[in-house]
mmCIF file of C-alpha atoms in Angstrom:
data_model
loop_
_atom_site.group_PDB
_atom_site.id
_atom_site.type_symbol
_atom_site.label_atom_id
_atom_site.label_comp_id
_atom_site.label_asym_id
_atom_site.label_seq_id
_atom_site.Cartn_x
_atom_site.Cartn_y
_atom_site.Cartn_z
ATOM 1 C CA MET A 102 166.309 110.688 224.484
ATOM 2 C CA GLU A 103 164.104 109.721 227.420
ATOM 3 C CA HIS A 104 165.429 112.455 229.715
ATOM 4 C CA LYS A 105 164.792 115.032 226.987
ATOM 5 C CA LEU A 106 161.237 113.731 226.635
ATOM 6 C CA VAL A 107 160.682 114.340 230.346
ATOM 7 C CA SER A 108 161.464 118.058 230.005
ATOM 8 C CA ILE A 109 159.342 118.295 226.849
ATOM 9 C CA ARG A 110 156.382 116.714 228.628
ATOM 10 C CA GLU A 111 156.777 119.067 231.580
ATOM 11 C CA LYS A 112 156.385 121.994 229.227
ATOM 12 C CA ILE A 113 153.538 120.497 227.146
ATOM 13 C CA ASP A 114 151.600 119.542 230.283
ATOM 14 C CA GLN A 115 151.348 123.213 231.262
ATOM 15 C CA PHE A 116 148.949 123.831 228.367
ATOM 16 C CA PRO A 117 145.585 122.254 227.493
ATOM 17 C CA MET A 118 145.539 120.232 224.299
ATOM 18 C CA LYS A 119 143.688 122.889 222.322
ATOM 19 C CA ASP A 120 146.461 125.397 223.082
ATOM 20 C CA VAL A 121 149.445 123.302 221.969
ATOM 21 C CA PHE A 122 150.329 123.837 218.310
ATOM 22 C CA ASN A 123 152.975 122.286 216.087
ATOM 23 C CA MET A 124 154.269 124.054 213.002
ATOM 24 C CA ASP A 125 156.550 122.650 210.306
ATOM 25 C CA GLU A 126 157.302 123.257 206.661
ATOM 26 C CA THR A 127 157.582 120.738 203.842
ATOM 27 C CA GLU A 128 158.453 120.756 200.184
ATOM 28 C CA LEU A 129 155.711 119.869 197.718
ATOM 29 C CA PHE A 130 156.480 118.792 194.152
ATOM 30 C CA TYR A 131 153.102 120.004 193.073
ATOM 31 C CA ARG A 132 153.256 118.593 189.524
ATOM 32 C CA LEU A 133 154.723 115.232 190.458
ATOM 33 C CA GLN A 134 153.107 112.323 188.611
ATOM 34 C CA ALA A 135 153.377 108.701 189.691
ATOM 35 C CA ASP A 136 155.105 107.580 186.506
ATOM 36 C CA HIS A 137 158.788 106.648 186.658
ATOM 37 C CA SER A 138 159.177 107.377 182.952
ATOM 38 C CA LEU A 139 158.253 111.050 183.449
ATOM 39 C CA ALA A 140 160.954 111.428 186.059
ATOM 40 C CA ILE A 141 163.672 109.417 184.302
ATOM 41 C CA LYS A 142 163.301 110.292 180.624
ATOM 42 C CA GLN A 143 164.156 113.924 179.976
ATOM 43 C CA LEU A 144 161.307 114.459 177.563
ATOM 44 C CA GLU A 145 160.656 117.979 176.371
ATOM 45 C CA GLY A 146 158.000 119.604 178.495
ATOM 46 C CA ARG A 147 157.949 116.709 180.959
ATOM 47 C CA LYS A 148 160.264 118.016 183.702
ATOM 48 C CA GLN A 149 157.315 119.324 185.660
ATOM 49 C CA ASP A 150 157.803 116.856 188.498
ATOM 50 C CA LYS A 151 160.626 119.006 189.899
ATOM 51 C CA GLU A 152 158.534 122.164 190.218
ATOM 52 C CA ARG A 153 158.088 122.746 193.914
ATOM 53 C CA LEU A 154 156.538 124.884 196.617
ATOM 54 C CA THR A 155 157.165 125.028 200.342
ATOM 55 C CA VAL A 156 154.012 124.553 202.405
ATOM 56 C CA VAL A 157 153.827 125.579 206.073
ATOM 57 C CA ILE A 158 151.584 123.315 208.162
ATOM 58 C CA CYS A 159 150.321 124.216 211.639
ATOM 59 C CA CYS A 160 147.616 122.694 213.859
ATOM 60 C CA ASN A 161 146.799 122.096 217.497
ATOM 61 C CA GLU A 162 147.031 118.934 219.555
ATOM 62 C CA ASP A 163 143.388 117.912 219.583
ATOM 63 C CA GLY A 164 142.936 118.648 215.861
ATOM 64 C CA SER A 165 140.286 121.292 216.447
ATOM 65 C CA GLU A 166 142.255 124.085 214.731
ATOM 66 C CA LYS A 167 144.086 123.926 211.412
ATOM 67 C CA ILE A 168 145.875 127.194 210.740
ATOM 68 C CA PRO A 169 145.539 128.463 207.146
ATOM 69 C CA LEU A 170 148.464 127.348 204.989
ATOM 70 C CA TRP A 171 151.396 129.537 204.139
ATOM 71 C CA ILE A 172 152.687 128.676 200.675
ATOM 72 C CA ILE A 173 156.103 129.810 199.484
ATOM 73 C CA GLY A 174 156.877 129.900 195.759
ATOM 74 C CA LYS A 175 159.682 131.088 193.509
ATOM 75 C CA TYR A 176 157.851 134.011 191.946
ATOM 76 C CA ALA A 177 156.476 136.991 193.808
ATOM 77 C CA LYS A 178 153.961 137.774 191.069
ATOM 78 C CA PRO A 179 153.203 134.674 188.982
ATOM 79 C CA ARG A 180 151.232 135.421 185.848
ATOM 80 C CA CYS A 181 148.517 133.031 187.011
ATOM 81 C CA PHE A 182 147.749 135.427 189.893
ATOM 82 C CA LYS A 183 146.645 138.171 187.516
ATOM 83 C CA ASN A 184 142.930 139.029 187.942
ATOM 84 C CA VAL A 185 142.822 136.925 191.138
ATOM 85 C CA ASN A 186 141.568 138.320 194.441
ATOM 86 C CA MET A 187 144.276 136.851 196.655
ATOM 87 C CA ASN A 188 142.335 137.854 199.775
ATOM 88 C CA SER A 189 139.664 135.325 198.787
ATOM 89 C CA LEU A 190 142.105 132.435 199.172
ATOM 90 C CA ASP A 191 142.302 130.813 202.584
ATOM 91 C CA CYS A 192 146.096 130.945 202.650
ATOM 92 C CA GLN A 193 149.069 133.295 202.596
ATOM 93 C CA TYR A 194 151.497 133.345 199.664
ATOM 94 C CA ARG A 195 155.137 134.416 199.931
ATOM 95 C CA ALA A 196 158.060 134.068 197.534
ATOM 96 C CA ASN A 197 161.815 133.910 197.177
ATOM 97 C CA LYS A 198 164.087 132.495 194.495
ATOM 98 C CA LYS A 199 164.470 129.121 196.222
ATOM 99 C CA ALA A 200 160.871 128.847 197.418
ATOM 100 C CA TRP A 201 162.242 128.148 200.907
ATOM 101 C CA MET A 202 161.325 129.093 204.434
ATOM 102 C CA THR A 203 163.734 131.774 205.622
ATOM 103 C CA SER A 204 164.431 133.321 209.004
ATOM 104 C CA VAL A 205 162.627 136.485 207.883
ATOM 105 C CA LEU A 206 159.541 134.541 206.792
ATOM 106 C CA PHE A 207 159.562 132.531 210.014
ATOM 107 C CA ASP A 208 159.607 135.757 212.013
ATOM 108 C CA GLU A 209 156.686 137.070 209.962
ATOM 109 C CA TYR A 210 154.787 133.786 210.347
ATOM 110 C CA VAL A 211 155.161 133.675 214.123
ATOM 111 C CA ARG A 212 154.079 137.308 214.510
ATOM 112 C CA SER A 213 151.047 136.656 212.322
ATOM 113 C CA PHE A 214 150.211 133.563 214.384
ATOM 114 C CA ASP A 215 150.605 135.602 217.569
ATOM 115 C CA GLN A 216 148.022 138.108 216.330
ATOM 116 C CA MET A 217 145.678 135.272 215.343
ATOM 117 C CA MET A 218 145.819 133.905 218.901
ATOM 118 C CA HIS A 219 144.614 137.206 220.373
ATOM 119 C CA GLY A 220 143.513 136.789 223.980
ATOM 120 C CA ARG A 221 144.933 133.262 224.346
ATOM 121 C CA ARG A 222 148.103 131.813 225.796
ATOM 122 C CA VAL A 223 149.363 129.083 223.487
ATOM 123 C CA LEU A 224 152.506 127.048 222.966
ATOM 124 C CA LEU A 225 153.949 126.810 219.449
ATOM 125 C CA VAL A 226 156.213 123.775 219.109
ATOM 126 C CA VAL A 227 158.776 124.031 216.293
ATOM 127 C CA ASP A 228 161.917 122.191 215.308
ATOM 128 C CA ASN A 229 165.437 123.423 215.906
ATOM 129 C CA CYS A 230 166.018 124.483 212.296
ATOM 130 C CA PRO A 231 168.592 127.297 211.863
ATOM 131 C CA ALA A 232 165.981 129.244 209.867
ATOM 132 C CA HIS A 233 163.788 129.355 212.975
ATOM 133 C CA PRO A 234 165.259 132.221 215.026
ATOM 134 C CA ARG A 235 164.701 132.115 218.770
ATOM 135 C CA ASN A 236 164.882 135.821 219.518
ATOM 136 C CA ILE A 237 161.470 136.976 218.320
ATOM 137 C CA GLU A 238 160.535 139.821 220.628
ATOM 138 C CA GLY A 239 157.165 141.316 221.413
ATOM 139 C CA LEU A 240 155.025 138.172 221.279
ATOM 140 C CA ARG A 241 151.930 138.621 223.431
ATOM 141 C CA ASN A 242 150.052 135.358 223.093
ATOM 142 C CA VAL A 243 152.521 132.749 221.847
ATOM 143 C CA GLU A 244 155.362 131.006 223.611
ATOM 144 C CA LEU A 245 157.842 129.377 221.259
ATOM 145 C CA PHE A 246 159.145 125.962 222.251
ATOM 146 C CA PHE A 247 162.030 124.493 220.255
ATOM 147 C CA LEU A 248 162.444 120.739 220.077
ATOM 148 C CA PRO A 249 165.928 119.340 220.709
ATOM 149 C CA PRO A 250 168.083 118.739 217.603
ATOM 150 C CA ASN A 251 168.073 115.320 215.940
ATOM 151 C CA MET A 252 164.765 114.351 217.548
ATOM 152 C CA THR A 253 162.153 115.992 215.346
ATOM 153 C CA SER A 254 161.616 112.969 213.108
ATOM 154 C CA LYS A 255 160.537 110.973 216.181
ATOM 155 C CA ILE A 256 158.666 113.451 218.363
ATOM 156 C CA GLN A 257 157.311 116.158 216.053
ATOM 157 C CA PRO A 258 153.627 115.482 215.243
ATOM 158 C CA CYS A 259 153.769 117.056 211.772
ATOM 159 C CA ASP A 260 156.560 114.629 210.867
ATOM 160 C CA ALA A 261 154.675 111.718 212.441
ATOM 161 C CA GLY A 262 151.975 111.704 209.782
ATOM 162 C CA ILE A 263 150.199 115.047 209.537
ATOM 163 C CA ILE A 264 152.283 116.213 206.582
ATOM 164 C CA ARG A 265 151.944 112.781 204.979
ATOM 165 C CA ALA A 266 148.149 112.991 205.309
ATOM 166 C CA PHE A 267 148.134 116.434 203.704
ATOM 167 C CA LYS A 268 150.278 115.273 200.779
ATOM 168 C CA MET A 269 148.168 112.164 200.345
ATOM 169 C CA HIS A 270 145.018 114.247 199.976
ATOM 170 C CA TYR A 271 146.779 116.772 197.745
ATOM 171 C CA HIS A 272 147.829 113.999 195.364
ATOM 172 C CA ILE A 273 144.320 112.526 195.340
ATOM 173 C CA ARG A 274 142.939 115.897 194.246
ATOM 174 C CA PHE A 275 145.777 116.349 191.748
ATOM 175 C CA TYR A 276 145.121 113.026 189.992
ATOM 176 C CA ARG A 277 141.397 113.685 190.020
ATOM 177 C CA LYS A 278 142.141 116.964 188.230
ATOM 178 C CA ILE A 279 144.275 115.094 185.678
ATOM 179 C CA LEU A 280 141.469 112.616 184.979
ATOM 180 C CA GLU A 281 138.945 115.431 184.628
ATOM 181 C CA GLY A 282 141.345 117.220 182.292
ATOM 182 C CA TYR A 283 141.574 114.230 179.994
ATOM 183 C CA GLU A 284 137.785 113.953 180.078
ATOM 184 C CA VAL A 285 137.373 117.493 178.726
ATOM 185 C CA GLY A 286 140.157 117.113 176.153
ATOM 186 C CA GLN A 287 143.159 118.873 177.734
ATOM 187 C CA THR A 288 146.450 117.826 176.159
ATOM 188 C CA ASP A 289 148.577 118.010 179.312
ATOM 189 C CA PRO A 290 146.312 118.347 182.363
ATOM 190 C CA GLY A 291 149.153 117.536 184.744
ATOM 191 C CA LYS A 292 150.997 120.739 183.952
ATOM 192 C CA ILE A 293 149.249 122.842 186.555
ATOM 193 C CA ASN A 294 150.344 126.290 187.706
ATOM 194 C CA VAL A 295 150.912 127.678 191.195
ATOM 195 C CA LEU A 296 147.328 128.916 191.501
ATOM 196 C CA ASP A 297 146.023 125.467 190.564
ATOM 197 C CA ALA A 298 148.301 123.927 193.197
ATOM 198 C CA ILE A 299 147.068 126.373 195.836
ATOM 199 C CA ASN A 300 143.457 125.550 194.959
ATOM 200 C CA LEU A 301 144.242 121.863 195.449
ATOM 201 C CA ALA A 302 146.284 122.330 198.615
ATOM 202 C CA ILE A 303 143.758 124.445 200.519
ATOM 203 C CA PRO A 304 140.872 121.912 200.558
ATOM 204 C CA ALA A 305 143.341 119.040 201.007
ATOM 205 C CA TRP A 306 144.307 120.691 204.300
ATOM 206 C CA THR A 307 141.111 122.371 205.484
ATOM 207 C CA MET A 308 138.616 119.694 204.428
ATOM 208 C CA ASP A 309 140.407 116.383 203.910
ATOM 209 C CA VAL A 310 142.935 116.047 206.759
ATOM 210 C CA ARG A 311 140.815 114.734 209.600
ATOM 211 C CA LYS A 312 140.783 115.931 213.182
ATOM 212 C CA GLU A 313 141.276 112.327 214.315
ATOM 213 C CA THR A 314 144.386 111.926 212.166
ATOM 214 C CA ILE A 315 145.994 115.000 213.730
ATOM 215 C CA ALA A 316 145.138 113.890 217.269
ATOM 216 C CA ASN A 317 146.508 110.402 216.563
ATOM 217 C CA CYS A 318 149.809 111.840 215.329
ATOM 218 C CA PHE A 319 150.208 113.949 218.473
ATOM 219 C CA ARG A 320 149.452 110.899 220.643
ATOM 220 C CA HIS A 321 151.941 108.802 218.705
ATOM 221 C CA CYS A 322 154.768 111.213 219.545
ATOM 222 C CA LYS A 323 154.122 110.813 223.292
ATOM 223 C CA ILE A 324 155.048 114.401 224.063
ATOM 224 C CA ARG A 325 152.391 114.646 226.796
ATOM 225 C CA SER A 326 152.761 112.704 230.030
ATOM 226 C CA ALA A 327 149.078 111.959 230.675
ATOM 227 C CA SER A 328 148.592 108.217 230.367
ATOM 228 C CA ASP A 329 145.228 108.536 228.634
ATOM 229 C CA VAL A 330 146.746 110.283 225.606
ATOM 230 C CA VAL A 331 149.779 108.056 225.149
ATOM 231 C CA GLY A 332 149.510 105.489 222.387
ATOM 232 C CA ASN A 333 150.792 104.217 219.078
ATOM 233 C CA LEU A 334 149.784 105.497 215.678
ATOM 234 C CA ASP A 335 147.090 103.251 214.266
ATOM 235 C CA GLU A 336 148.434 101.735 211.065
ATOM 236 C CA SER A 337 144.953 101.899 209.574
ATOM 237 C CA THR A 338 144.919 105.712 209.876
ATOM 238 C CA PHE A 339 145.919 106.147 206.234
ATOM 239 C CA ASP A 340 144.383 102.990 204.746
ATOM 240 C CA GLU A 341 141.341 104.683 203.216
ATOM 241 C CA GLU A 342 143.357 107.578 201.783
ATOM 242 C CA THR A 343 145.987 105.190 200.411
ATOM 243 C CA GLN A 344 143.320 103.165 198.636
ATOM 244 C CA ASP A 345 141.756 106.314 197.162
ATOM 245 C CA LEU A 346 145.125 107.500 195.901
ATOM 246 C CA GLN A 347 145.954 104.092 194.430
ATOM 247 C CA THR A 348 142.623 104.077 192.602
ATOM 248 C CA MET A 349 143.329 107.500 191.085
ATOM 249 C CA ILE A 350 146.820 106.435 189.952
ATOM 250 C CA ASN A 351 145.471 103.242 188.383
ATOM 251 C CA GLN A 352 142.876 105.230 186.449
ATOM 252 C CA CYS A 353 145.608 107.444 184.986
ATOM 253 C CA GLY A 354 146.997 104.418 183.128
ATOM 254 C CA TYR A 355 150.703 105.095 183.679
ATOM 255 C CA ARG A 356 153.024 102.714 181.865
ATOM 256 C CA ASN A 357 155.615 102.628 184.645
ATOM 257 C CA LYS A 358 153.713 103.725 187.738
ATOM 258 C CA MET A 359 155.252 104.237 191.156
ATOM 259 C CA ASP A 360 153.913 102.581 194.256
ATOM 260 C CA ILE A 361 152.485 104.801 196.974
ATOM 261 C CA ASP A 362 155.569 104.643 199.210
ATOM 262 C CA ASN A 363 157.827 105.833 196.393
ATOM 263 C CA LEU A 364 155.450 108.643 195.576
ATOM 264 C CA MET A 365 155.101 109.831 199.173
ATOM 265 C CA ASN A 366 158.863 109.595 199.769
ATOM 266 C CA TYR A 367 160.008 110.945 196.432
ATOM 267 C CA PRO A 368 163.765 111.695 196.445
ATOM 268 C CA GLY A 369 164.428 115.358 197.094
ATOM 269 C CA GLU A 370 160.965 116.309 198.276
ATOM 270 C CA ASN A 371 161.734 115.664 201.937
ATOM 271 C CA GLU A 372 165.086 117.442 201.986
ATOM 272 C CA ALA A 373 165.788 120.754 203.722
ATOM 273 C CA CYS A 374 163.534 123.566 202.560
ATOM 274 C CA SER A 375 164.798 126.409 204.718
ATOM 275 C CA GLU A 376 167.802 128.679 205.063
ATOM 276 C CA VAL A 377 169.233 131.408 207.261
ATOM 277 C CA GLN A 378 169.465 134.690 205.365
ATOM 278 C CA SER A 379 172.241 137.205 205.668
ATOM 279 C CA LEU A 380 171.494 140.924 205.547
ATOM 280 C CA GLU A 381 172.515 140.943 201.883
ATOM 281 C CA ASP A 382 170.134 138.047 201.170
ATOM 282 C CA ILE A 383 167.282 139.873 202.869
ATOM 283 C CA VAL A 384 167.854 143.027 200.839
ATOM 284 C CA ARG A 385 168.100 140.998 197.635
ATOM 285 C CA THR A 386 164.824 139.206 198.412
ATOM 286 C CA ILE A 387 163.024 142.505 199.000
ATOM 287 C CA ILE A 388 164.305 143.872 195.682
ATOM 288 C CA GLU A 389 163.300 140.697 193.837
ATOM 289 C CA ASN A 390 159.803 140.689 195.340
ATOM 290 C CA ASN A 391 159.243 144.283 194.266
ATOM 291 C CA ALA A 392 160.455 143.602 190.729
ATOM 292 C CA GLU A 393 158.651 141.934 187.856
ATOM 293 C CA ASP A 394 159.210 138.197 187.615
ATOM 294 C CA ASP A 395 161.331 137.039 184.715
ATOM 295 C CA ASP A 396 160.253 134.889 181.799
ATOM 296 C CA LYS A 397 160.907 131.615 183.614
ATOM 297 C CA ASP A 398 157.353 131.770 184.865
ATOM 298 C CA ASP A 399 155.687 129.838 182.028
ATOM 299 C CA THR A 400 152.115 130.149 183.273
ATOM 300 C CA VAL A 401 149.341 132.274 181.817
ATOM 301 C CA SER A 402 147.033 134.711 183.540
ATOM 302 C CA LEU A 403 143.526 133.733 184.567
ATOM 303 C CA GLU A 404 140.904 134.979 182.149
ATOM 304 C CA PRO A 405 138.404 137.352 183.803
ATOM 305 C CA VAL A 406 134.964 135.837 184.382
ATOM 306 C CA THR A 407 131.900 138.073 184.246
ATOM 307 C CA ARG A 408 128.970 137.771 186.630
ATOM 308 C CA LYS A 409 126.787 136.681 183.715
ATOM 309 C CA GLU A 410 129.180 133.840 182.868
ATOM 310 C CA ALA A 411 129.285 132.789 186.515
ATOM 311 C CA LEU A 412 125.486 132.696 186.737
ATOM 312 C CA MET A 413 125.226 130.659 183.521
ATOM 313 C CA ALA A 414 127.823 128.207 184.827
ATOM 314 C CA SER A 415 125.941 127.930 188.111
ATOM 315 C CA ASN A 416 122.690 127.134 186.268
ATOM 316 C CA THR A 417 124.510 124.537 184.192
ATOM 317 C CA LEU A 418 125.837 122.954 187.376
ATOM 318 C CA HIS A 419 122.323 122.851 188.837
ATOM 319 C CA ASN A 420 120.967 121.148 185.724
ATOM 320 C CA PHE A 421 123.790 118.636 185.812
ATOM 321 C CA MET A 422 123.272 117.821 189.480
ATOM 322 C CA ILE A 423 119.534 117.087 189.118
ATOM 323 C CA GLN A 424 120.486 114.529 186.441
ATOM 324 C CA TYR A 425 123.517 113.092 188.261
ATOM 325 C CA LYS A 426 122.714 109.672 189.723
ATOM 326 C CA ASN A 427 124.706 110.227 192.926
ATOM 327 C CA THR A 428 123.138 113.572 193.812
ATOM 328 C CA THR A 429 121.739 113.648 197.345
ATOM 329 C CA PRO A 430 118.983 115.889 198.725
ATOM 330 C CA GLN A 431 121.618 117.586 200.916
ATOM 331 C CA LEU A 432 123.745 118.482 197.917
ATOM 332 C CA LEU A 433 120.777 119.771 195.967
ATOM 333 C CA ASP A 434 119.686 121.827 198.972
ATOM 334 C CA ALA A 435 123.135 123.423 199.066
ATOM 335 C CA ILE A 436 122.813 124.379 195.401
ATOM 336 C CA ARG A 437 119.377 125.859 196.028
ATOM 337 C CA LYS A 438 120.743 127.911 198.905
ATOM 338 C CA GLU A 439 123.340 129.287 196.513
ATOM 339 C CA SER A 440 120.533 130.512 194.250
ATOM 340 C CA SER A 441 119.319 132.885 196.946
ATOM 341 C CA ILE A 442 122.892 133.935 197.714
ATOM 342 C CA ARG A 443 123.505 134.744 194.042
ATOM 343 C CA GLN A 444 120.498 137.056 194.055
ATOM 344 C CA ARG A 445 122.387 139.133 196.621
ATOM 345 C CA GLY A 446 125.461 139.203 194.390
ATOM 346 C CA GLN A 447 127.461 136.537 196.211
ATOM 347 C CA ILE A 448 128.515 133.340 194.507
ATOM 348 C CA PHE A 449 129.551 130.049 196.133
ATOM 349 C CA LYS A 450 130.474 131.324 199.561
ATOM 350 C CA SER A 451 128.322 129.276 201.931
ATOM 351 C CA LYS A 452 129.993 126.649 204.110
ATOM 352 C CA GLU A 453 127.577 124.008 202.840
ATOM 353 C CA SER A 454 128.606 124.433 199.214
ATOM 354 C CA ILE A 455 132.324 124.584 199.993
ATOM 355 C CA SER A 456 132.095 121.348 201.947
ATOM 356 C CA LEU A 457 129.850 119.416 199.569
ATOM 357 C CA PHE A 458 131.339 120.538 196.260
ATOM 358 C CA GLY A 459 134.816 119.777 197.550
ATOM 359 C CA ARG A 460 133.923 116.102 197.767
ATOM 360 C CA LEU A 461 132.861 115.721 194.147
#
């Protein structure tokens, strides 16, 4: 292993930290609840823990850039996407029947990443998965670097804790949504749809996963030879997030709750989520994506919201926040800024509101 690390470091050292990226995909059981009884007892309507998406994670070595998520689902046109402006979401959605990364999607991802890196020379480190083809021609800005087989669990930064951090924050937001659902009287708030999962995943990645966590995971893998960046992963890196997640789970009042390790290493979620497609598979996928999804998609479409309803809701939020005991002047200032933005016909688009409201 050591001699392979030498060649890896020689390559990594040719690029500054901000220009070394690692990309990996992971399965996400987006409805998974930390209750053993939900997973063991085959209760009607309670098999939601096996619903999954594949999430593609990519970031650079110093943590300064987190590439927008790619999310792969089973349905090309879920009902919950109706009336939704998909361009407003800070992610890309793709679909195939297994919700897996495929060689075709990997090719598309890398070409999209190459365009995003316009004018730069960057290194994209990926694992040696068969669904990651090597012969992608025409890349102008990106050099692909494939890690040796059977080493990715030890030297790939995404596997060293970045994906775990993302899932930790996703679950925190998921359980918060469950608690809020019970508060407003929902009968089964844990049965979220793909759009709900996307709206939880995006801030979990863009807002919650810290720059320091990413940098620590890269350092832990020791894929750069410089002595000042070599070190071990601080065990306290996830302590705060673990405590937050444990608090959320405790508040849900599960009868047979899982511990955090079982939840984060749930059987099946960390298995292979990619495949190499034959020409027949590719054609079949194209046909399926152009066709209407079948009735297995049990979600409902999002009800259209008028501008009047949005303005009324915004005023209600303002009135709530000036009564809320934990409201800060900074948060109230962000709401007031939104008032002037709304007068120009834009609602909740400022960076201040996205950042502050995401922490509530």
